[in-house]
Short mmCIF file of C-alpha atoms and ligand atoms in Angstrom, two decimals:
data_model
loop_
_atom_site.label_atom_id
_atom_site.label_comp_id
_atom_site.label_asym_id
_atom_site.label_seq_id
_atom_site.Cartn_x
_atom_site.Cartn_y
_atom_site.Cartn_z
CA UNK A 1 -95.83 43.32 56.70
CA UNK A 2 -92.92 45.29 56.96
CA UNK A 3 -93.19 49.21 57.29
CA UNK A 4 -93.05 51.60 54.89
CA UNK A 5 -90.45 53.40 56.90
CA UNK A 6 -88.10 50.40 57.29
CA UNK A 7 -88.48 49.62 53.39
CA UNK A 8 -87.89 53.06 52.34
CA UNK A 9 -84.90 53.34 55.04
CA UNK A 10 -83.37 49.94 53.52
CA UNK A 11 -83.54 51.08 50.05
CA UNK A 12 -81.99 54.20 50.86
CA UNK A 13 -79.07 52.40 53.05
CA UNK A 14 -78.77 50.03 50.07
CA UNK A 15 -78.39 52.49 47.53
CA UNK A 16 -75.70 54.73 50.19
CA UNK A 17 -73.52 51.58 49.65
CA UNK A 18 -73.65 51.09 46.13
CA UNK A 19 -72.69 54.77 45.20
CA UNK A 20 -69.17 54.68 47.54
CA UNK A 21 -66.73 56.29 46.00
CA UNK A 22 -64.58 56.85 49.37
CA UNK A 23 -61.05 58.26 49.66
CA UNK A 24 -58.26 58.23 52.46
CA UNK A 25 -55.99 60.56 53.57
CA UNK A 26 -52.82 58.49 54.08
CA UNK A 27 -50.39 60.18 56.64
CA UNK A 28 -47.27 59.99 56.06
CA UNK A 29 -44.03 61.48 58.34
CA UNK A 30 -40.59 61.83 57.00
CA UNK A 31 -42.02 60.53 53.89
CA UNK A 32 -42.97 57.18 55.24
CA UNK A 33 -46.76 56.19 55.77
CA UNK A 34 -47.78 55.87 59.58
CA UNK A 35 -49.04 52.78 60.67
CA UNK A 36 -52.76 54.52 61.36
CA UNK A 37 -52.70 55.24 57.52
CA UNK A 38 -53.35 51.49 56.92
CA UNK A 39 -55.94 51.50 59.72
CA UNK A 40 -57.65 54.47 58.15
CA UNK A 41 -57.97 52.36 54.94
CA UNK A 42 -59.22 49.29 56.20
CA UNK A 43 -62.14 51.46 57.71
CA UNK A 44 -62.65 52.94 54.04
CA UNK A 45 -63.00 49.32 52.52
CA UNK A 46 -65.65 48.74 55.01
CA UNK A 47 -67.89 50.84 53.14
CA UNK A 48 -68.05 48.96 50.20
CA UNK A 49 -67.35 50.31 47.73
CA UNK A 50 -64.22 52.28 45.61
CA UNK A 51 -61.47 53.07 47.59
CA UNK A 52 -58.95 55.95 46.60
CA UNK A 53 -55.90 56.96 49.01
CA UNK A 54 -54.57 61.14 48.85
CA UNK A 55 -50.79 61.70 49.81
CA UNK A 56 -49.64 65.21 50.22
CA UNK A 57 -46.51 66.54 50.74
CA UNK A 58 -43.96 69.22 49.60
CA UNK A 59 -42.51 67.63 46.14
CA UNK A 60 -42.85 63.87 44.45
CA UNK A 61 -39.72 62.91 44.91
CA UNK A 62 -40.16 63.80 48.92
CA UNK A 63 -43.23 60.96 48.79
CA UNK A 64 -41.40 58.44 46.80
CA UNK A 65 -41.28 56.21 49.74
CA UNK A 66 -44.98 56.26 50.86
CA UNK A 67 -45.96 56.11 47.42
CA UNK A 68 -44.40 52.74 46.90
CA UNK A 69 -45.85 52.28 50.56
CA UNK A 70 -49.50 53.16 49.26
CA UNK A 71 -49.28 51.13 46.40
CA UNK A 72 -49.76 47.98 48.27
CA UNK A 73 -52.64 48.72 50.48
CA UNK A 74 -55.15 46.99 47.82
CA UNK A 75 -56.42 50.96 46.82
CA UNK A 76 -58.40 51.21 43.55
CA UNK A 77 -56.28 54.38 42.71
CA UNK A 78 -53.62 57.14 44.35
CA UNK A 79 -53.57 60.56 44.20
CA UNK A 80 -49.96 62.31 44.93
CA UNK A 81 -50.53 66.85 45.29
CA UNK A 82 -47.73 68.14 45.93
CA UNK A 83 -46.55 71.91 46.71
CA UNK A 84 -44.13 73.64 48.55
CA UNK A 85 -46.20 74.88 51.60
CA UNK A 86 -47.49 71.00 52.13
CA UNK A 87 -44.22 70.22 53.35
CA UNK A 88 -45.25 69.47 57.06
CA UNK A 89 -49.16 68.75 56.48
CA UNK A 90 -49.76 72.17 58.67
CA UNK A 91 -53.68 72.44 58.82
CA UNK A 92 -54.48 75.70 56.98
CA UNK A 93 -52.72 74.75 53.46
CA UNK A 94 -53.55 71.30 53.66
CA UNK A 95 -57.36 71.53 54.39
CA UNK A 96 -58.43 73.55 51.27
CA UNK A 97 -56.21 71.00 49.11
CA UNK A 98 -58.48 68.02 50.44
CA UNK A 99 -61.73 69.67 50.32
CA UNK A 100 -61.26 70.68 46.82
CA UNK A 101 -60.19 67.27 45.66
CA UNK A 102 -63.51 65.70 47.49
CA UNK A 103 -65.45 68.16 45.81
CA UNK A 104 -63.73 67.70 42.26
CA UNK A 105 -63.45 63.89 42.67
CA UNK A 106 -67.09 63.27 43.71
CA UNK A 107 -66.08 61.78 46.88
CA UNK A 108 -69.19 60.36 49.05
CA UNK A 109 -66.76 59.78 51.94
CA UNK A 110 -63.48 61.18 53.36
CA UNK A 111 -61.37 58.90 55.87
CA UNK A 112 -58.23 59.58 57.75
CA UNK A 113 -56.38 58.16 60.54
CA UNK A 114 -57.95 60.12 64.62
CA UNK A 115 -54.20 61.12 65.50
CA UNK A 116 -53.34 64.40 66.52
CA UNK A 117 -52.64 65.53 62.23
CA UNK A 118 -55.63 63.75 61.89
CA UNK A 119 -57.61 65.94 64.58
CA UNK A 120 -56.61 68.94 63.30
CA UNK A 121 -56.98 69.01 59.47
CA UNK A 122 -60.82 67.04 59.14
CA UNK A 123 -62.22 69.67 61.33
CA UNK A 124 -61.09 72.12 58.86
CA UNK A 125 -62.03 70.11 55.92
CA UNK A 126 -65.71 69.44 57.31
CA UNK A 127 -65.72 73.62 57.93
CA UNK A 128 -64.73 73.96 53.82
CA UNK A 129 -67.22 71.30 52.89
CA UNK A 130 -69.90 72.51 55.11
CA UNK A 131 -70.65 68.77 56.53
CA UNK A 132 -70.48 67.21 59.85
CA UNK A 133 -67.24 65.01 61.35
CA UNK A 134 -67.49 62.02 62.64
CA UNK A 135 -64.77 61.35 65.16
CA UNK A 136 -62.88 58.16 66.07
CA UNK A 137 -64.83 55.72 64.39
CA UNK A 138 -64.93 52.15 65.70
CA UNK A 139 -67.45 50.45 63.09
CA UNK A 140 -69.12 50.73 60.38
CA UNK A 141 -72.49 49.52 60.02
CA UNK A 142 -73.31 50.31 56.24
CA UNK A 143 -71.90 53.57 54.09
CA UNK A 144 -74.33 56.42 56.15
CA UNK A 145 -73.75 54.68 60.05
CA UNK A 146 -70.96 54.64 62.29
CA UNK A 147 -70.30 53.71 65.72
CA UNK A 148 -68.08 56.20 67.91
CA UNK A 149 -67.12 56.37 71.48
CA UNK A 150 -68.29 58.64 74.25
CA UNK A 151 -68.38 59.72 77.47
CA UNK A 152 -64.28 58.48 77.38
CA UNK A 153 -65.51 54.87 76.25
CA UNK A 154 -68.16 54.30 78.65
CA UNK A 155 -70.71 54.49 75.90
CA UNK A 156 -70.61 53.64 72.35
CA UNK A 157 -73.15 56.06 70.27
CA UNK A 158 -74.39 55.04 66.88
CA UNK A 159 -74.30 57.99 64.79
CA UNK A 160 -76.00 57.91 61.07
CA UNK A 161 -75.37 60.86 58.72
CA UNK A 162 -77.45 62.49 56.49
CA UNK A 163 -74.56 64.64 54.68
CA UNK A 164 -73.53 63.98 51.53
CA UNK A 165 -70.48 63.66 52.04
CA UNK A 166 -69.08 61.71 55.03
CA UNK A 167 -66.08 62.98 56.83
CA UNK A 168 -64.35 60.52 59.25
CA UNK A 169 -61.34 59.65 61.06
CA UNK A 170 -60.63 56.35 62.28
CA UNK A 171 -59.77 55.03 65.71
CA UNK A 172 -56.59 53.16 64.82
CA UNK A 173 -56.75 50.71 67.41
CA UNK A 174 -60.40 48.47 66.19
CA UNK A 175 -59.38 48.30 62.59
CA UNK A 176 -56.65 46.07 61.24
CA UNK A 177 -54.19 47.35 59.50
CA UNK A 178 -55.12 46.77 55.15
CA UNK A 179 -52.79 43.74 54.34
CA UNK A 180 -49.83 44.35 51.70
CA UNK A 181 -51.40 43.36 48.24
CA UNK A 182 -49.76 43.02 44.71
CA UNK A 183 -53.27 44.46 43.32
CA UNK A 184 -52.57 47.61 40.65
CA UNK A 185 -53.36 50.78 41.77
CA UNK A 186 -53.13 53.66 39.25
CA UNK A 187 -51.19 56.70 40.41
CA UNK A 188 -51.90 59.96 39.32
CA UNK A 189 -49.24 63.06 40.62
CA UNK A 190 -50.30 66.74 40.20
CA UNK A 191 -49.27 69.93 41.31
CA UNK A 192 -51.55 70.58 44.36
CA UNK A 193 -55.11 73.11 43.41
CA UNK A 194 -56.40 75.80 46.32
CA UNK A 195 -53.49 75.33 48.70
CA UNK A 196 -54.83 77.17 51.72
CA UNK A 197 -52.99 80.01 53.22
CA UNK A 198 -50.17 79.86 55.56
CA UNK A 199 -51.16 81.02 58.45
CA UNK A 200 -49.27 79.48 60.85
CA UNK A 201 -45.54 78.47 60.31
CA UNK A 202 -43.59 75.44 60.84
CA UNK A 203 -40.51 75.98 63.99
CA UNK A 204 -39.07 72.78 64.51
CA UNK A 205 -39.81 69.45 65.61
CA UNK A 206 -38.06 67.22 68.20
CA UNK A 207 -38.35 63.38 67.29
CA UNK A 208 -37.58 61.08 70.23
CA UNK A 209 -35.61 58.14 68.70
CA UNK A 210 -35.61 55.12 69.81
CA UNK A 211 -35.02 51.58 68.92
CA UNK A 212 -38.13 50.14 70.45
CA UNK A 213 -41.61 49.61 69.89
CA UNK A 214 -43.67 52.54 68.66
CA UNK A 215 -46.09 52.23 71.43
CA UNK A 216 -48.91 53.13 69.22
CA UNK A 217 -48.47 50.02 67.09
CA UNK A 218 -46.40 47.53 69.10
CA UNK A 219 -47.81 44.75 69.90
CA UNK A 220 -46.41 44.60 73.52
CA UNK A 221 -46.57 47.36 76.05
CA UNK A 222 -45.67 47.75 79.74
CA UNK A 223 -46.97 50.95 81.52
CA UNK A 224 -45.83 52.86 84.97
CA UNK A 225 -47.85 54.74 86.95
CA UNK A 226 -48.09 56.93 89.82
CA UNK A 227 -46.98 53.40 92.08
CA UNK A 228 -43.68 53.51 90.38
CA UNK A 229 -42.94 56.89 92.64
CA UNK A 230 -40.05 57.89 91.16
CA UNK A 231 -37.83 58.36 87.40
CA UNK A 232 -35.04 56.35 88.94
CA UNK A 233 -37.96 53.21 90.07
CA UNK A 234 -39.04 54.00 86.60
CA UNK A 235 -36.03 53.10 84.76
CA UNK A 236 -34.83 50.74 87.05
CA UNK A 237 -38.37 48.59 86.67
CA UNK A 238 -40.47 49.49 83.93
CA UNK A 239 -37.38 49.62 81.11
CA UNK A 240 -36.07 46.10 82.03
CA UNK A 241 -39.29 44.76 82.47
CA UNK A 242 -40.38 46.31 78.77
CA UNK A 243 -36.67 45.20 77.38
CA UNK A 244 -36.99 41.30 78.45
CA UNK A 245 -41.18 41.50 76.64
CA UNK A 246 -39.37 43.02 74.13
CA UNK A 247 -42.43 45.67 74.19
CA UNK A 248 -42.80 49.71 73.97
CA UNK A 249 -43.20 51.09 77.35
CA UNK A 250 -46.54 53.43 77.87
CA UNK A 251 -46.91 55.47 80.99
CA UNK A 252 -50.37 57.00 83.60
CA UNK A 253 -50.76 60.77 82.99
CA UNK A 254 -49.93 60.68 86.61
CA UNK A 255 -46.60 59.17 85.65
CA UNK A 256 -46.23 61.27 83.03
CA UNK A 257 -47.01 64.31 85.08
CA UNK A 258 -44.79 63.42 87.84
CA UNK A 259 -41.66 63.70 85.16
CA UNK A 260 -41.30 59.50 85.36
CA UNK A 261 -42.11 59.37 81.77
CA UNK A 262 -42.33 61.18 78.30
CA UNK A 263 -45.63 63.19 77.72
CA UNK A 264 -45.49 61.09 74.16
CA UNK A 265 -45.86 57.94 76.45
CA UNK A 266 -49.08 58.57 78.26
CA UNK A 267 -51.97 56.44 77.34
CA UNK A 268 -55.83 57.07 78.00
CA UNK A 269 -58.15 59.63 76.67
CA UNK A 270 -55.70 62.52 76.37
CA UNK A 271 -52.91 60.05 75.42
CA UNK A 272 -52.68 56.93 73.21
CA UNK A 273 -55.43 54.87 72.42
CA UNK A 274 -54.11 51.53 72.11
CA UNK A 275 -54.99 48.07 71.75
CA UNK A 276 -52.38 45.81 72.22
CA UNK A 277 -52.00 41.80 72.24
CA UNK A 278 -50.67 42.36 76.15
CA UNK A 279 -50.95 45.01 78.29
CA UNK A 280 -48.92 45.35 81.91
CA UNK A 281 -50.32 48.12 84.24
CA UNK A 282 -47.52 48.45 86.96
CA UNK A 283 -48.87 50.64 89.32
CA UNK A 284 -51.36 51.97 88.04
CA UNK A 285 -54.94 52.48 89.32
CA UNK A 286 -57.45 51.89 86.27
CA UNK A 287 -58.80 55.58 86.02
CA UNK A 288 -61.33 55.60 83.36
CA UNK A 289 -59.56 57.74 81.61
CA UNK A 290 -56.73 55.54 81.80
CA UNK A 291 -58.55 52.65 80.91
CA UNK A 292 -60.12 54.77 77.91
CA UNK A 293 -57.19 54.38 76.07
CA UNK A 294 -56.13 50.54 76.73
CA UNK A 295 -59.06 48.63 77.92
CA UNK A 296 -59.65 47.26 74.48
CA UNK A 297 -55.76 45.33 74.58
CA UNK A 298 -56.21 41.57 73.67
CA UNK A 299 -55.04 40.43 77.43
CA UNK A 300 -54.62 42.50 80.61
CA UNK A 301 -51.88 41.93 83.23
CA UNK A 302 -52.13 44.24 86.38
CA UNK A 303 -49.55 44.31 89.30
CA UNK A 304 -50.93 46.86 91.75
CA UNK A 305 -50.77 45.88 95.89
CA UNK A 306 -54.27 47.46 95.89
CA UNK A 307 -56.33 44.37 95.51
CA UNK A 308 -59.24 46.91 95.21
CA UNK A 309 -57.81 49.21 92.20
CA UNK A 310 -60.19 49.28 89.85
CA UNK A 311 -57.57 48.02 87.54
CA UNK A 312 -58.45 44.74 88.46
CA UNK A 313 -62.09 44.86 86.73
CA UNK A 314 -60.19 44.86 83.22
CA UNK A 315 -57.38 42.85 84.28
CA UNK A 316 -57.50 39.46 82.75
CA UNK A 317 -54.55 38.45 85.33
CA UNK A 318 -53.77 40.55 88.34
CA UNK A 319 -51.36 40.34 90.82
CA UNK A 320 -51.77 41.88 94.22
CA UNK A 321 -48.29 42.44 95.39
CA UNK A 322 -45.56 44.99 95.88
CA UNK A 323 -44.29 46.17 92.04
CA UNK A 324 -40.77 46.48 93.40
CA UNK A 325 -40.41 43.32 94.46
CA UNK A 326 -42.77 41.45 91.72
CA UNK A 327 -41.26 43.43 88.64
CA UNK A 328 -37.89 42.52 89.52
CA UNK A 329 -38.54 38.78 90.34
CA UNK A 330 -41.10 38.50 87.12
CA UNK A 331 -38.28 40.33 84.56
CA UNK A 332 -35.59 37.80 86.07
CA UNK A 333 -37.97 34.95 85.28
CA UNK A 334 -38.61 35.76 81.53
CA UNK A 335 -35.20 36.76 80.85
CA UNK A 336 -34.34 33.04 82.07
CA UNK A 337 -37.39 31.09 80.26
P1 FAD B 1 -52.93 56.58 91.00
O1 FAD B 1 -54.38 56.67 90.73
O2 FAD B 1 -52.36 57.38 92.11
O3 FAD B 1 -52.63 55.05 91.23
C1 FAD B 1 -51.39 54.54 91.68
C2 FAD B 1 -51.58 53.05 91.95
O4 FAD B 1 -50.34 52.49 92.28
C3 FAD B 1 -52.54 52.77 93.11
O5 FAD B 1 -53.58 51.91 92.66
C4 FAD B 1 -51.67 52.09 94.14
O6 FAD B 1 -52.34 51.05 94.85
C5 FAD B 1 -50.55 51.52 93.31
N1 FAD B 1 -49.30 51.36 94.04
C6 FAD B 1 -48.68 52.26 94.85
N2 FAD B 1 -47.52 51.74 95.32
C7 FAD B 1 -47.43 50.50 94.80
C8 FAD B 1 -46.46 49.45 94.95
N3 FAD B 1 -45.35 49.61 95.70
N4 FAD B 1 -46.68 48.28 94.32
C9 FAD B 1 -47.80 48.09 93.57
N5 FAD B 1 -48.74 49.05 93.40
C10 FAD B 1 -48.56 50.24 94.01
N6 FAD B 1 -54.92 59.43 83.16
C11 FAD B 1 -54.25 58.65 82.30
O7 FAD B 1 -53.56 57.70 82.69
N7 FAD B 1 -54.33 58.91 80.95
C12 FAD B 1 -55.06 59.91 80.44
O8 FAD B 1 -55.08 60.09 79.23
C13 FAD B 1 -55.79 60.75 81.34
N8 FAD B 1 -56.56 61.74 80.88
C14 FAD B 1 -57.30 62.48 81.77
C15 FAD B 1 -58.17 63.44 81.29
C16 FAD B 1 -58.94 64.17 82.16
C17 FAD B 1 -59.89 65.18 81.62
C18 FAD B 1 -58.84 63.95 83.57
C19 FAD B 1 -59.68 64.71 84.52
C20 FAD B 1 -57.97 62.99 84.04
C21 FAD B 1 -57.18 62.25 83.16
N9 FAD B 1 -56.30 61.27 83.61
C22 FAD B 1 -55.67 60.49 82.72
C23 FAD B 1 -55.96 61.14 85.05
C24 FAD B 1 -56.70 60.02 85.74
O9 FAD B 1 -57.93 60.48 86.22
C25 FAD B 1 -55.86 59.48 86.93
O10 FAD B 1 -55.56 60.56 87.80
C26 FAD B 1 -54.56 58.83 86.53
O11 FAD B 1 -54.77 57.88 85.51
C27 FAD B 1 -53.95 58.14 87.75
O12 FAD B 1 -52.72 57.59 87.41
P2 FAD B 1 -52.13 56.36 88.21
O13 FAD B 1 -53.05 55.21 88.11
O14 FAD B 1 -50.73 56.18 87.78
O15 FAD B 1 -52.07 56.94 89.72
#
């Protein structure tokens, strides 16, 4: 006979599932959606049940473009709130304006994308809605469990909540990105209600461009580290090597530290998390908190003349040789093949 506990514990799981009526903040920069936004919805449809995506931003016309973007994520419905001090999604007049629409909207669930916009607004939310977050999700069991990482990866903790409403953001690199649909999705634009206070004030913002890979989304990277030794190695290895893969180039926070790379290129815990189709660690050790943020990449390629870095343990093909003579020979070969 089956417990009373585990019946009543089904029927309540059950019923959690039935009763979704989820929504997604979709981030959007420059007026575009990020890629994590699609992530972030894929998690929501998990659950089951209704899905509705919230854009905010300064005007409508400024969200035209990830409007039309939105549109085709397969969401039951949209929601556009616009005012003036949403311009740049700062935390304090954008929190309010998403707890109020959970609350007015009957929300059971609240999804967005773990970046760093991500990371600061749901904490503020939760605070306004008097719930729990549940960080970087990597599953979803039914609509009241969710799987997380901790302990930078090592361990993955099963978390179930008992709020009633559920307050996530989604770890960008285990769910897919929702496929482009032709499915209607009503849209429904209003002024934006309880815009929070402006506390803090938007300065500037220096975008790196750059024609390649977004190394958060590509599907190729190649990564320096500390074995690189130097900015002009760097550039003279990495950056062909990433150019003839055609891939975004990621970088060690001891790279990074040294001044070999960007502090926007470091992956691992206080980086990127990514999860690429191929990975190349040049140089680069394996710290767990390097491999935090890559170890889950489709195939692993390490070149590292330590055949004892640790590196080696996720490496699905290693290479125990000298980087600046292996790069250069490997980069020759593929820009032959
Ligand atoms: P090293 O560990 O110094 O490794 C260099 C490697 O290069 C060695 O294995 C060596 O054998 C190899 N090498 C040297 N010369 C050559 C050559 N000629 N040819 C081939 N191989 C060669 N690190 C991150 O990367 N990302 C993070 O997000 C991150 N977050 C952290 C957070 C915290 C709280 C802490 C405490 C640390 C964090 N770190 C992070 C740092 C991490 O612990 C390591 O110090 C760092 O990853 C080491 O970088 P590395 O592998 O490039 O350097």
């Amino acid at each position: 006979a089956i417990p009373r506990t585990s019946t009543r514990a089904f029927s309540a799981s059950a019923r959690a599932q039935a009763d979704v009526n989820a929504a997604v903040f979709l981030e959007d920069k420059g007026g575009e959606l990020v890629p994590a936004a699609a992530n972030a919805v894929t998690a929501a449809k998990k659950l089951g049940g209704k899905v509705t995506g919230i854009l905010i931003g300064k005007d409508e016309a400024s969200l035209e473009k990830a409007i039309a973007m939105s549109k085709k994520l397969g969401l039951d419905a949209l929601l556009v709130r616009h005012a003036p001090a949403l311009e740049h999604a700062l935390a304090e007049p954008t929190a309010p304006v998403l707890a109020e629409l959970v609350k007015k909207q009957g929300f059971t669930h609240l999804a967005g994308p773990h970046s760093a916009l991500g990371k600061n607004i749901f904490p503020r939310v939760a605070g306004l809605l008097d719930v729990q977050q549940i960080s970087d999700v990597m599953s979803i069991q039914d609509a009241e469990t969710f799987t997380r990482p901790v302990y930078a990866g090592n361990a993955i903790s099963t978390v179930r909540s008992q709020d009633a409403i559920k307050l996530f953001t989604a770890r960008a690199s285990t769910w897919e990105p929702a496929q482009p649909t032709e499915s209607e999705c009503s849209v429904d634009v209003a002024a934006a209600e309880n815009v929070g206070p402006e506390q803090a004030q938007w300065v500037s913002e220096e975008i790196v461009k750059s024609e390649r890979p977004d190394l958060a989304s590509a599907p190729t990277v190649v990564s320096g580290g500390r074995g690189v030794k130097s900015k002009e190695s760097f550039d003279s290895t990495i950056i062909p090597l990433a150019d003839a893969l055609g891939a975004a180039i990621g970088a060690s926070r001891a790279a990074v530290d040294s001044g070999y790379a960007e502090n926007s290129l470091q992956v691992g815990q206080t980086g990127k998390v990514i999860a690429p189709n191929l990975y190349v660690a040049v140089g680069i050790s394996g710290a767990i908190q390097h491999l935090a943020g890559m170890k889950d990449s489709k195939t692993i390629v390490a070149i590292n003349k330590d055949a004892d870095a640790p590196i080696f343990q996720v490496a699905d093909v290693g290479l125990v040789a000298d980087l600046f003579e292996a790069v250069p020979e490997l980069t020759k070969k593929i820009e032959e093949a």
